[in-house]
mmCIF file of C-alpha atoms and ligand atoms in Angstrom:
data_model
loop_
_atom_site.group_PDB
_atom_site.id
_atom_site.type_symbol
_atom_site.label_atom_id
_atom_site.label_comp_id
_atom_site.label_asym_id
_atom_site.label_seq_id
_atom_site.Cartn_x
_atom_site.Cartn_y
_atom_site.Cartn_z
ATOM 1 C CA MET A 938 127.784 261.677 298.529
ATOM 2 C CA THR A 939 128.100 257.974 299.352
ATOM 3 C CA VAL A 940 131.035 255.938 298.064
ATOM 4 C CA ILE A 941 130.919 252.155 298.182
ATOM 5 C CA LEU A 942 133.905 249.930 297.536
ATOM 6 C CA GLY A 943 132.760 246.718 295.806
ATOM 7 C CA ILE A 944 134.571 243.381 295.739
ATOM 8 C CA GLU A 945 133.902 240.511 293.311
ATOM 9 C CA THR A 946 135.788 237.186 293.521
ATOM 10 C CA SER A 947 133.021 234.648 292.847
ATOM 11 C CA CYS A 948 134.707 232.912 289.907
ATOM 12 C CA ASP A 949 137.686 233.789 287.713
ATOM 13 C CA GLU A 950 137.645 237.594 287.897
ATOM 14 C CA THR A 951 139.299 239.461 290.754
ATOM 15 C CA SER A 952 137.623 242.832 290.710
ATOM 16 C CA ILE A 953 137.423 245.899 292.944
ATOM 17 C CA ALA A 954 135.481 249.061 292.141
ATOM 18 C CA LEU A 955 134.536 252.348 293.740
ATOM 19 C CA VAL A 956 131.109 253.714 292.867
ATOM 20 C CA LYS A 957 129.540 257.002 293.936
ATOM 21 C CA ASP A 958 125.833 257.090 294.844
ATOM 22 C CA GLY A 959 125.188 253.768 293.102
ATOM 23 C CA ARG A 960 125.660 255.349 289.680
ATOM 24 C CA GLU A 961 129.015 256.943 289.035
ATOM 25 C CA VAL A 962 131.813 254.438 288.515
ATOM 26 C CA LEU A 963 135.030 256.009 289.823
ATOM 27 C CA SER A 964 137.121 252.916 289.121
ATOM 28 C CA ASN A 965 136.429 249.307 288.174
ATOM 29 C CA ILE A 966 139.540 247.131 288.008
ATOM 30 C CA VAL A 967 139.019 243.613 286.677
ATOM 31 C CA ARG A 968 141.802 241.034 286.600
ATOM 32 C CA THR A 969 140.768 237.953 284.621
ATOM 33 C CA GLN A 970 142.546 234.697 285.487
ATOM 34 C CA HIS A 971 143.676 233.564 282.036
ATOM 35 C CA ILE A 972 145.481 230.599 283.564
ATOM 36 C CA HIS A 973 142.242 228.529 283.330
ATOM 37 C CA GLY A 974 142.418 228.644 279.517
ATOM 38 C CA LYS A 975 144.791 225.723 279.392
ATOM 39 C CA PHE A 976 142.361 223.544 281.395
ATOM 40 C CA GLY A 977 139.306 224.404 279.275
ATOM 41 C CA GLY A 978 137.373 225.656 282.328
ATOM 42 C CA VAL A 979 137.776 227.249 285.744
ATOM 43 C CA VAL A 980 139.750 225.143 288.240
ATOM 44 C CA PRO A 981 138.306 226.152 291.649
ATOM 45 C CA ASP A 982 141.460 225.613 293.662
ATOM 46 C CA ILE A 983 143.593 227.664 291.260
ATOM 47 C CA SER A 984 140.939 230.378 291.211
ATOM 48 C CA SER A 985 141.039 230.786 295.021
ATOM 49 C CA ARG A 986 144.826 230.951 295.036
ATOM 50 C CA GLU A 987 144.900 233.549 292.241
ATOM 51 C CA HIS A 988 142.390 235.741 294.095
ATOM 52 C CA ALA A 989 144.475 235.491 297.263
ATOM 53 C CA GLU A 990 147.629 236.400 295.349
ATOM 54 C CA PHE A 991 146.318 239.331 293.328
ATOM 55 C CA ILE A 992 143.518 240.941 295.337
ATOM 56 C CA ASP A 993 145.874 243.452 296.961
ATOM 57 C CA THR A 994 147.209 244.656 293.574
ATOM 58 C CA VAL A 995 143.674 245.053 292.248
ATOM 59 C CA TYR A 996 142.659 246.869 295.434
ATOM 60 C CA TYR A 997 145.481 249.428 295.317
ATOM 61 C CA GLU A 998 144.896 250.048 291.618
ATOM 62 C CA ALA A 999 141.166 250.618 292.205
ATOM 63 C CA ILE A 1000 141.830 253.055 295.062
ATOM 64 C CA ASP A 1001 144.489 254.936 293.069
ATOM 65 C CA LYS A 1002 142.348 255.255 289.971
ATOM 66 C CA SER A 1003 139.295 256.457 291.911
ATOM 67 C CA GLY A 1004 141.226 259.280 293.566
ATOM 68 C CA ILE A 1005 139.314 258.541 296.781
ATOM 69 C CA ASP A 1006 140.954 258.344 300.186
ATOM 70 C CA ILE A 1007 140.036 254.894 301.572
ATOM 71 C CA ASN A 1008 139.144 256.541 304.907
ATOM 72 C CA LYS A 1009 136.407 258.480 303.088
ATOM 73 C CA ILE A 1010 134.452 255.496 301.753
ATOM 74 C CA ASP A 1011 131.133 254.739 303.409
ATOM 75 C CA ALA A 1012 130.965 250.950 303.158
ATOM 76 C CA ILE A 1013 132.377 247.856 301.526
ATOM 77 C CA SER A 1014 130.125 245.533 299.525
ATOM 78 C CA VAL A 1015 131.164 242.021 298.595
ATOM 79 C CA VAL A 1016 129.658 239.112 296.689
ATOM 80 C CA ASN A 1017 129.224 236.218 299.126
ATOM 81 C CA GLY A 1018 127.332 233.861 296.767
ATOM 82 C CA PRO A 1019 126.414 232.099 294.614
ATOM 83 C CA GLY A 1020 129.858 231.160 293.297
ATOM 84 C CA LEU A 1021 132.925 229.049 294.041
ATOM 85 C CA ILE A 1022 133.319 228.683 297.801
ATOM 86 C CA GLY A 1023 137.080 229.180 298.073
ATOM 87 C CA SER A 1024 136.995 232.103 295.658
ATOM 88 C CA LEU A 1025 134.120 233.831 297.463
ATOM 89 C CA MET A 1026 135.918 233.276 300.748
ATOM 90 C CA THR A 1027 138.961 235.306 299.650
ATOM 91 C CA GLY A 1028 136.755 238.282 298.753
ATOM 92 C CA LEU A 1029 134.661 238.025 301.904
ATOM 93 C CA MET A 1030 137.693 237.810 304.192
ATOM 94 C CA PHE A 1031 139.295 240.760 302.398
ATOM 95 C CA ALA A 1032 136.068 242.733 302.956
ATOM 96 C CA LYS A 1033 135.928 241.756 306.616
ATOM 97 C CA GLY A 1034 139.566 242.815 307.028
ATOM 98 C CA LEU A 1035 138.912 246.248 305.464
ATOM 99 C CA SER A 1036 135.753 246.598 307.536
ATOM 100 C CA LEU A 1037 137.597 245.908 310.802
ATOM 101 C CA HIS A 1038 140.602 248.011 309.927
ATOM 102 C CA TYR A 1039 138.753 251.103 308.698
ATOM 103 C CA ASN A 1040 135.698 250.650 310.916
ATOM 104 C CA LYS A 1041 133.265 250.683 307.979
ATOM 105 C CA PRO A 1042 130.192 248.480 307.569
ATOM 106 C CA PHE A 1043 130.268 245.767 304.964
ATOM 107 C CA ILE A 1044 127.380 244.595 302.826
ATOM 108 C CA PRO A 1045 126.962 241.029 301.522
ATOM 109 C CA VAL A 1046 125.686 241.067 297.938
ATOM 110 C CA ASN A 1047 124.022 238.369 295.840
ATOM 111 C CA HIS A 1048 125.986 237.678 292.651
ATOM 112 C CA VAL A 1049 122.898 237.396 290.419
ATOM 113 C CA ASP A 1050 121.321 240.611 291.759
ATOM 114 C CA ALA A 1051 124.622 242.386 291.042
ATOM 115 C CA HIS A 1052 124.425 241.217 287.417
ATOM 116 C CA ILE A 1053 120.904 242.660 287.070
ATOM 117 C CA TYR A 1054 122.107 245.964 288.585
ATOM 118 C CA ALA A 1055 124.438 246.349 285.566
ATOM 119 C CA ASN A 1056 121.365 247.774 283.824
ATOM 120 C CA VAL A 1057 121.056 250.575 286.404
ATOM 121 C CA LEU A 1058 124.739 251.477 285.897
ATOM 122 C CA THR A 1059 124.085 251.548 282.165
ATOM 123 C CA HIS A 1060 120.660 253.193 281.916
ATOM 124 C CA GLY A 1061 120.085 255.037 285.229
ATOM 125 C CA ASN A 1062 116.488 254.870 286.395
ATOM 126 C CA LEU A 1063 114.723 251.757 285.134
ATOM 127 C CA ASN A 1064 111.021 251.118 284.747
ATOM 128 C CA PHE A 1065 109.542 248.227 286.715
ATOM 129 C CA PRO A 1066 108.424 245.491 286.940
ATOM 130 C CA LEU A 1067 110.898 244.082 284.496
ATOM 131 C CA LEU A 1068 111.585 240.631 283.201
ATOM 132 C CA SER A 1069 115.290 239.856 283.496
ATOM 133 C CA LEU A 1070 117.201 237.041 281.846
ATOM 134 C CA VAL A 1071 120.431 236.351 283.735
ATOM 135 C CA ALA A 1072 122.657 234.105 281.622
ATOM 136 C CA SER A 1073 126.216 233.403 282.686
ATOM 137 C CA GLY A 1074 128.669 230.551 283.169
ATOM 138 C CA GLY A 1075 126.943 229.516 286.387
ATOM 139 C CA HIS A 1076 123.327 230.644 285.924
ATOM 140 C CA THR A 1077 120.544 230.797 283.434
ATOM 141 C CA SER A 1078 117.456 232.167 285.118
ATOM 142 C CA LEU A 1079 114.435 234.332 284.423
ATOM 143 C CA PHE A 1080 113.297 236.762 287.089
ATOM 144 C CA ILE A 1081 110.542 239.272 287.553
ATOM 145 C CA VAL A 1082 112.173 242.247 289.286
ATOM 146 C CA ASN A 1083 110.086 244.828 291.153
ATOM 147 C CA LYS A 1084 110.931 248.453 291.927
ATOM 148 C CA GLU A 1085 112.514 247.512 295.279
ATOM 149 C CA PHE A 1086 114.807 245.259 293.247
ATOM 150 C CA LYS A 1087 113.204 242.141 294.764
ATOM 151 C CA THR A 1088 113.510 239.210 292.369
ATOM 152 C CA GLU A 1089 110.994 236.445 291.781
ATOM 153 C CA LEU A 1090 112.436 233.401 290.029
ATOM 154 C CA ILE A 1091 110.139 232.100 287.305
ATOM 155 C CA GLY A 1092 112.456 229.759 285.422
ATOM 156 C CA LYS A 1093 115.962 228.336 285.507
ATOM 157 C CA THR A 1094 118.162 225.815 283.786
ATOM 158 C CA ILE A 1095 117.589 222.222 284.776
ATOM 159 C CA ASP A 1096 121.138 221.230 283.772
ATOM 160 C CA ASP A 1097 123.891 223.366 282.198
ATOM 161 C CA ALA A 1098 123.931 227.164 282.177
ATOM 162 C CA ALA A 1099 123.958 228.929 278.790
ATOM 163 C CA GLY A 1100 127.554 230.124 279.307
ATOM 164 C CA GLU A 1101 128.532 226.597 280.288
ATOM 165 C CA ALA A 1102 127.010 225.350 277.018
ATOM 166 C CA PHE A 1103 129.129 227.869 275.091
ATOM 167 C CA ASP A 1104 132.214 226.837 277.095
ATOM 168 C CA LYS A 1105 131.690 223.072 276.668
ATOM 169 C CA CYS A 1106 130.984 223.343 272.922
ATOM 170 C CA ALA A 1107 134.056 225.557 272.499
ATOM 171 C CA LYS A 1108 136.126 222.947 274.310
ATOM 172 C CA MET A 1109 134.903 220.250 271.862
ATOM 173 C CA LEU A 1110 135.916 222.535 269.002
ATOM 174 C CA LYS A 1111 139.279 223.247 270.702
ATOM 175 C CA LEU A 1112 138.526 226.960 270.821
ATOM 176 C CA GLY A 1113 139.768 227.583 274.357
ATOM 177 C CA TYR A 1114 138.146 229.122 277.449
ATOM 178 C CA PRO A 1115 135.994 231.170 277.874
ATOM 179 C CA GLY A 1116 134.007 229.663 275.025
ATOM 180 C CA GLY A 1117 131.324 232.321 274.540
ATOM 181 C CA PRO A 1118 133.546 235.073 273.164
ATOM 182 C CA SER A 1119 135.496 232.671 270.906
ATOM 183 C CA ILE A 1120 132.353 231.030 269.499
ATOM 184 C CA GLU A 1121 130.928 234.488 268.879
ATOM 185 C CA LYS A 1122 134.122 235.601 267.135
ATOM 186 C CA HIS A 1123 134.278 232.545 264.868
ATOM 187 C CA SER A 1124 130.572 232.708 264.036
ATOM 188 C CA ILE A 1125 130.831 236.090 262.307
ATOM 189 C CA ASN A 1126 129.863 235.549 258.654
ATOM 190 C CA GLY A 1127 128.808 231.965 259.459
ATOM 191 C CA ASN A 1128 125.562 230.439 258.208
ATOM 192 C CA THR A 1129 123.202 230.000 261.169
ATOM 193 C CA ASN A 1130 121.231 227.350 259.233
ATOM 194 C CA PHE A 1131 124.258 225.224 258.316
ATOM 195 C CA HIS A 1132 123.206 222.553 260.820
ATOM 196 C CA ARG A 1133 120.120 222.589 263.008
ATOM 197 C CA PHE A 1134 121.182 221.804 266.556
ATOM 198 C CA PRO A 1135 118.268 221.032 268.925
ATOM 199 C CA ARG A 1136 116.369 223.619 270.953
ATOM 200 C CA ALA A 1137 115.092 221.951 274.147
ATOM 201 C CA LYS A 1138 111.306 221.875 274.360
ATOM 202 C CA ILE A 1139 110.404 222.382 277.994
ATOM 203 C CA LYS A 1140 106.868 223.478 278.782
ATOM 204 C CA ASN A 1141 107.421 225.980 281.606
ATOM 205 C CA PHE A 1142 110.062 228.729 281.756
ATOM 206 C CA ASP A 1143 112.959 226.426 282.539
ATOM 207 C CA PHE A 1144 115.936 225.938 280.225
ATOM 208 C CA SER A 1145 118.022 222.916 279.250
ATOM 209 C CA PHE A 1146 121.311 222.820 277.351
ATOM 210 C CA SER A 1147 122.603 219.301 277.973
ATOM 211 C CA GLY A 1148 120.865 217.888 274.853
ATOM 212 C CA LEU A 1149 122.557 220.520 272.715
ATOM 213 C CA LYS A 1150 125.927 219.637 274.193
ATOM 214 C CA THR A 1151 125.392 215.930 273.401
ATOM 215 C CA SER A 1152 124.208 216.669 269.881
ATOM 216 C CA VAL A 1153 127.304 218.791 269.186
ATOM 217 C CA LEU A 1154 129.443 215.917 270.455
ATOM 218 C CA TYR A 1155 127.692 213.399 268.142
ATOM 219 C CA TYR A 1156 127.788 215.834 265.244
ATOM 220 C CA LEU A 1157 131.551 216.311 265.568
ATOM 221 C CA ASN A 1158 132.238 212.593 266.092
ATOM 222 C CA ASP A 1159 132.287 211.626 262.423
ATOM 223 C CA LYS A 1160 133.765 214.894 261.091
ATOM 224 C CA ASP A 1161 137.445 215.151 260.299
ATOM 225 C CA ASN A 1162 139.596 218.158 261.185
ATOM 226 C CA ASP A 1163 139.583 219.528 257.624
ATOM 227 C CA PHE A 1164 135.796 219.596 257.546
ATOM 228 C CA ILE A 1165 135.626 221.275 260.959
ATOM 229 C CA ASN A 1166 138.243 223.885 260.052
ATOM 230 C CA GLU A 1167 136.635 224.665 256.696
ATOM 231 C CA ASN A 1168 133.173 225.032 258.239
ATOM 232 C CA LEU A 1169 134.062 226.423 261.653
ATOM 233 C CA SER A 1170 132.220 229.696 261.120
ATOM 234 C CA HIS A 1171 129.045 227.828 260.084
ATOM 235 C CA ILE A 1172 129.243 225.287 262.925
ATOM 236 C CA THR A 1173 129.779 227.985 265.566
ATOM 237 C CA ALA A 1174 127.050 230.199 264.055
ATOM 238 C CA SER A 1175 124.612 227.267 264.092
ATOM 239 C CA LEU A 1176 125.257 226.257 267.666
ATOM 240 C CA GLN A 1177 125.247 229.862 268.885
ATOM 241 C CA GLU A 1178 121.863 230.219 267.184
ATOM 242 C CA ALA A 1179 120.516 227.189 269.067
ATOM 243 C CA ILE A 1180 121.558 228.687 272.428
ATOM 244 C CA VAL A 1181 120.316 232.181 271.567
ATOM 245 C CA ASP A 1182 116.991 230.880 270.226
ATOM 246 C CA GLN A 1183 116.237 228.979 273.390
ATOM 247 C CA LEU A 1184 117.045 231.991 275.563
ATOM 248 C CA ILE A 1185 114.982 234.367 273.471
ATOM 249 C CA ASN A 1186 111.992 232.062 273.092
ATOM 250 C CA LYS A 1187 111.705 231.786 276.889
ATOM 251 C CA VAL A 1188 111.962 235.549 277.358
ATOM 252 C CA ILE A 1189 109.248 236.076 274.752
ATOM 253 C CA SER A 1190 106.871 233.470 276.160
ATOM 254 C CA ALA A 1191 107.378 234.698 279.758
ATOM 255 C CA SER A 1192 106.856 238.293 278.659
ATOM 256 C CA GLU A 1193 103.552 237.300 277.074
ATOM 257 C CA GLU A 1194 102.422 235.008 279.904
ATOM 258 C CA PHE A 1195 103.122 237.586 282.646
ATOM 259 C CA ASN A 1196 102.241 240.551 280.476
ATOM 260 C CA ILE A 1197 105.529 242.332 281.211
ATOM 261 C CA ASN A 1198 106.681 244.712 278.519
ATOM 262 C CA ILE A 1199 110.007 245.712 280.038
ATOM 263 C CA LEU A 1200 112.782 243.240 279.317
ATOM 264 C CA SER A 1201 116.401 243.111 280.365
ATOM 265 C CA LEU A 1202 119.522 241.042 279.876
ATOM 266 C CA ALA A 1203 122.321 240.415 282.372
ATOM 267 C CA GLY A 1204 125.300 238.112 282.986
ATOM 268 C CA GLY A 1205 128.296 237.167 280.870
ATOM 269 C CA VAL A 1206 126.238 235.724 278.002
ATOM 270 C CA SER A 1207 124.387 239.038 277.652
ATOM 271 C CA ALA A 1208 127.584 240.315 275.976
ATOM 272 C CA ASN A 1209 126.657 238.126 273.002
ATOM 273 C CA ILE A 1210 125.831 240.377 270.054
ATOM 274 C CA ARG A 1211 123.534 237.869 268.340
ATOM 275 C CA LEU A 1212 121.475 237.575 271.547
ATOM 276 C CA ARG A 1213 121.374 241.340 272.002
ATOM 277 C CA ASP A 1214 120.448 241.976 268.364
ATOM 278 C CA LYS A 1215 117.714 239.341 268.169
ATOM 279 C CA LEU A 1216 116.053 240.499 271.380
ATOM 280 C CA LYS A 1217 116.359 244.111 270.246
ATOM 281 C CA GLU A 1218 114.648 243.206 266.983
ATOM 282 C CA TYR A 1219 111.789 241.572 268.926
ATOM 283 C CA SER A 1220 111.415 244.510 271.312
ATOM 284 C CA ILE A 1221 111.319 247.046 268.483
ATOM 285 C CA LYS A 1222 108.761 244.963 266.587
ATOM 286 C CA THR A 1223 106.507 244.654 269.645
ATOM 287 C CA GLY A 1224 107.093 248.111 271.152
ATOM 288 C CA LYS A 1225 108.588 246.652 274.335
ATOM 289 C CA THR A 1226 111.377 248.292 276.336
ATOM 290 C CA LEU A 1227 114.691 246.451 276.393
ATOM 291 C CA TYR A 1228 117.599 247.181 278.723
ATOM 292 C CA VAL A 1229 120.976 245.663 277.885
ATOM 293 C CA PRO A 1230 124.066 246.397 279.988
ATOM 294 C CA LYS A 1231 127.186 248.031 278.606
ATOM 295 C CA LEU A 1232 129.610 245.288 277.570
ATOM 296 C CA CYS A 1233 131.992 246.111 280.447
ATOM 297 C CA TYR A 1234 129.217 245.369 282.988
ATOM 298 C CA CYS A 1235 128.062 242.043 281.463
ATOM 299 C CA THR A 1236 130.758 239.715 282.774
ATOM 300 C CA ASP A 1237 131.766 239.606 286.446
ATOM 301 C CA ASN A 1238 132.971 242.966 287.739
ATOM 302 C CA ALA A 1239 132.865 244.865 291.012
ATOM 303 C CA ALA A 1240 131.111 248.012 289.723
ATOM 304 C CA ASN A 1241 127.861 246.002 289.685
ATOM 305 C CA VAL A 1242 128.607 244.946 293.278
ATOM 306 C CA ALA A 1243 129.382 248.461 294.527
ATOM 307 C CA GLY A 1244 126.305 249.734 292.670
ATOM 308 C CA ILE A 1245 123.831 247.380 294.277
ATOM 309 C CA GLY A 1246 125.794 247.788 297.524
ATOM 310 C CA PHE A 1247 124.625 251.416 297.569
ATOM 311 C CA MET A 1248 120.993 250.301 297.364
ATOM 312 C CA LEU A 1249 121.514 247.879 300.264
ATOM 313 C CA TYR A 1250 123.479 250.509 302.216
ATOM 314 C CA GLN A 1251 120.416 252.725 302.224
ATOM 315 C CA LYS A 1252 118.390 249.823 303.658
ATOM 316 C CA LYS A 1253 121.163 249.070 306.171
ATOM 317 C CA GLY A 1254 121.622 245.559 304.790
ATOM 318 C CA PHE A 1255 124.884 245.092 306.661
ATOM 319 C CA GLY A 1256 126.765 241.871 307.323
ATOM 320 C CA ASN A 1257 128.691 240.940 310.444
ATOM 321 C CA MET A 1258 131.715 238.851 311.324
ATOM 322 C CA LYS A 1259 129.541 235.698 311.202
ATOM 323 C CA THR A 1260 128.458 236.361 307.578
ATOM 324 C CA ASN A 1261 129.495 233.431 305.413
ATOM 325 C CA VAL A 1262 129.603 232.406 301.751
ATOM 326 C CA TYR A 1263 127.243 230.077 299.848
ATOM 327 C CA SER A 1264 127.644 228.233 296.565
ATOM 328 C CA ARG A 1265 123.992 228.195 295.471
ATOM 329 C CA LYS A 1266 120.994 230.352 296.290
HETATM 330 O O1 LIG B 1548 128.886 236.406 284.392
HETATM 331 P P1 LIG B 1548 130.173 235.754 284.073
HETATM 332 O O2 LIG B 1548 131.383 236.629 283.890
HETATM 333 O O3 LIG B 1548 130.589 234.697 285.152
HETATM 334 C C1 LIG B 1548 129.651 233.870 285.808
HETATM 335 O O4 LIG B 1548 128.943 234.395 286.694
HETATM 336 O O5 LIG B 1548 129.575 232.699 285.383
HETATM 337 O O6 LIG B 1548 129.917 234.884 282.753
HETATM 338 C C2 LIG B 1548 130.930 234.125 282.152
HETATM 339 C C3 LIG B 1548 130.264 233.320 281.052
HETATM 340 C C4 LIG B 1548 131.206 232.314 280.386
HETATM 341 O O7 LIG B 1548 130.539 231.075 280.313
HETATM 342 C C5 LIG B 1548 131.441 232.913 279.008
HETATM 343 O O8 LIG B 1548 131.692 231.939 277.998
HETATM 344 C C6 LIG B 1548 130.155 233.652 278.757
HETATM 345 O O9 LIG B 1548 129.786 234.184 280.017
HETATM 346 N N1 LIG B 1548 130.330 234.752 277.810
HETATM 347 C C7 LIG B 1548 129.737 234.795 276.589
HETATM 348 C C8 LIG B 1548 130.217 235.970 275.958
HETATM 349 N N2 LIG B 1548 131.062 236.615 276.817
HETATM 350 C C9 LIG B 1548 131.117 235.847 277.951
HETATM 351 N N3 LIG B 1548 128.883 233.948 275.991
HETATM 352 C C10 LIG B 1548 128.483 234.258 274.741
HETATM 353 N N4 LIG B 1548 128.896 235.349 274.070
HETATM 354 C C11 LIG B 1548 129.758 236.227 274.626
HETATM 355 N N5 LIG B 1548 130.162 237.305 273.957
HETATM 356 ZN ZN1 LIG B 1549 128.608 236.252 287.106
#
């Protein structure tokens, strides 16, 4: 039995998990920093300070809940990028401290790879190669993933990430942060054809959401509050549809171009039910396999990190005291 302790502090979740053999989640404590809500987005400096203040509480809770003696763990895995530098730094230094104190190796983990691993936690053994869409607040990328879990990037956003588009549109509609869940909530029973927001037309497998953001801004400019309140469900349903359509169209065209019939979703936006349902409908119609993570493994959490940490542990992908953080891949 191998137990990995995972640490995730890349953005606004402080999370620590213990996972056995890369599959069995013994504990996964996630503390979301709600303080950013009042600013309409994550404030990096506040995020770092909150991680520093609460990481010990999250750590003790994760250890307690797992029932594992900290001396019995095999390694510590930690996200060291991409993400917010100060936030990543708190997690990395905490990992280095545990590593020195308990004389255990630590494993630096890529944030995006950890998101993709959510599908292993959810489904167990996966079939490869698979086409994975990773859509979050910081990333919107398409990867081909092979059985060694090596990722080949085939497309990415040229401006905003899909989650960022949700967050910025929600801010314009005064729906608070994070925007994805609130837009999704308001869009229930909304008419997706109420207004046609643009879907960027980019030839390759890249994405773009800045045009959508501008069009929502122009659309709202000449609308009064009564109109917006009365039609909120339709407006949110229509703009959610524009984001979901773009994501799905790229997955479909990449799947056809590369002849890959195994699809997967990952990242915070993969919690979106409309996205999950529409891609499920496509995969059933075409006989393709689709992996979607359990909702609790979509947004940032340390179980994904401890899970992929196990895979890297077997390959001895250890870090050292010189290991540092990075903001972008
Ligand atoms: O993966 P994640 O927790 O953090 C990053 O790595 O960025 O993703 C957070 C993003 C936010 O932009 C949030 O609005 C979006 O994921 N999100 C959603 C939903 N839940 C979270 N977007 C659409 N629908 C959701 N249900
Ligand atoms: Zn993330």
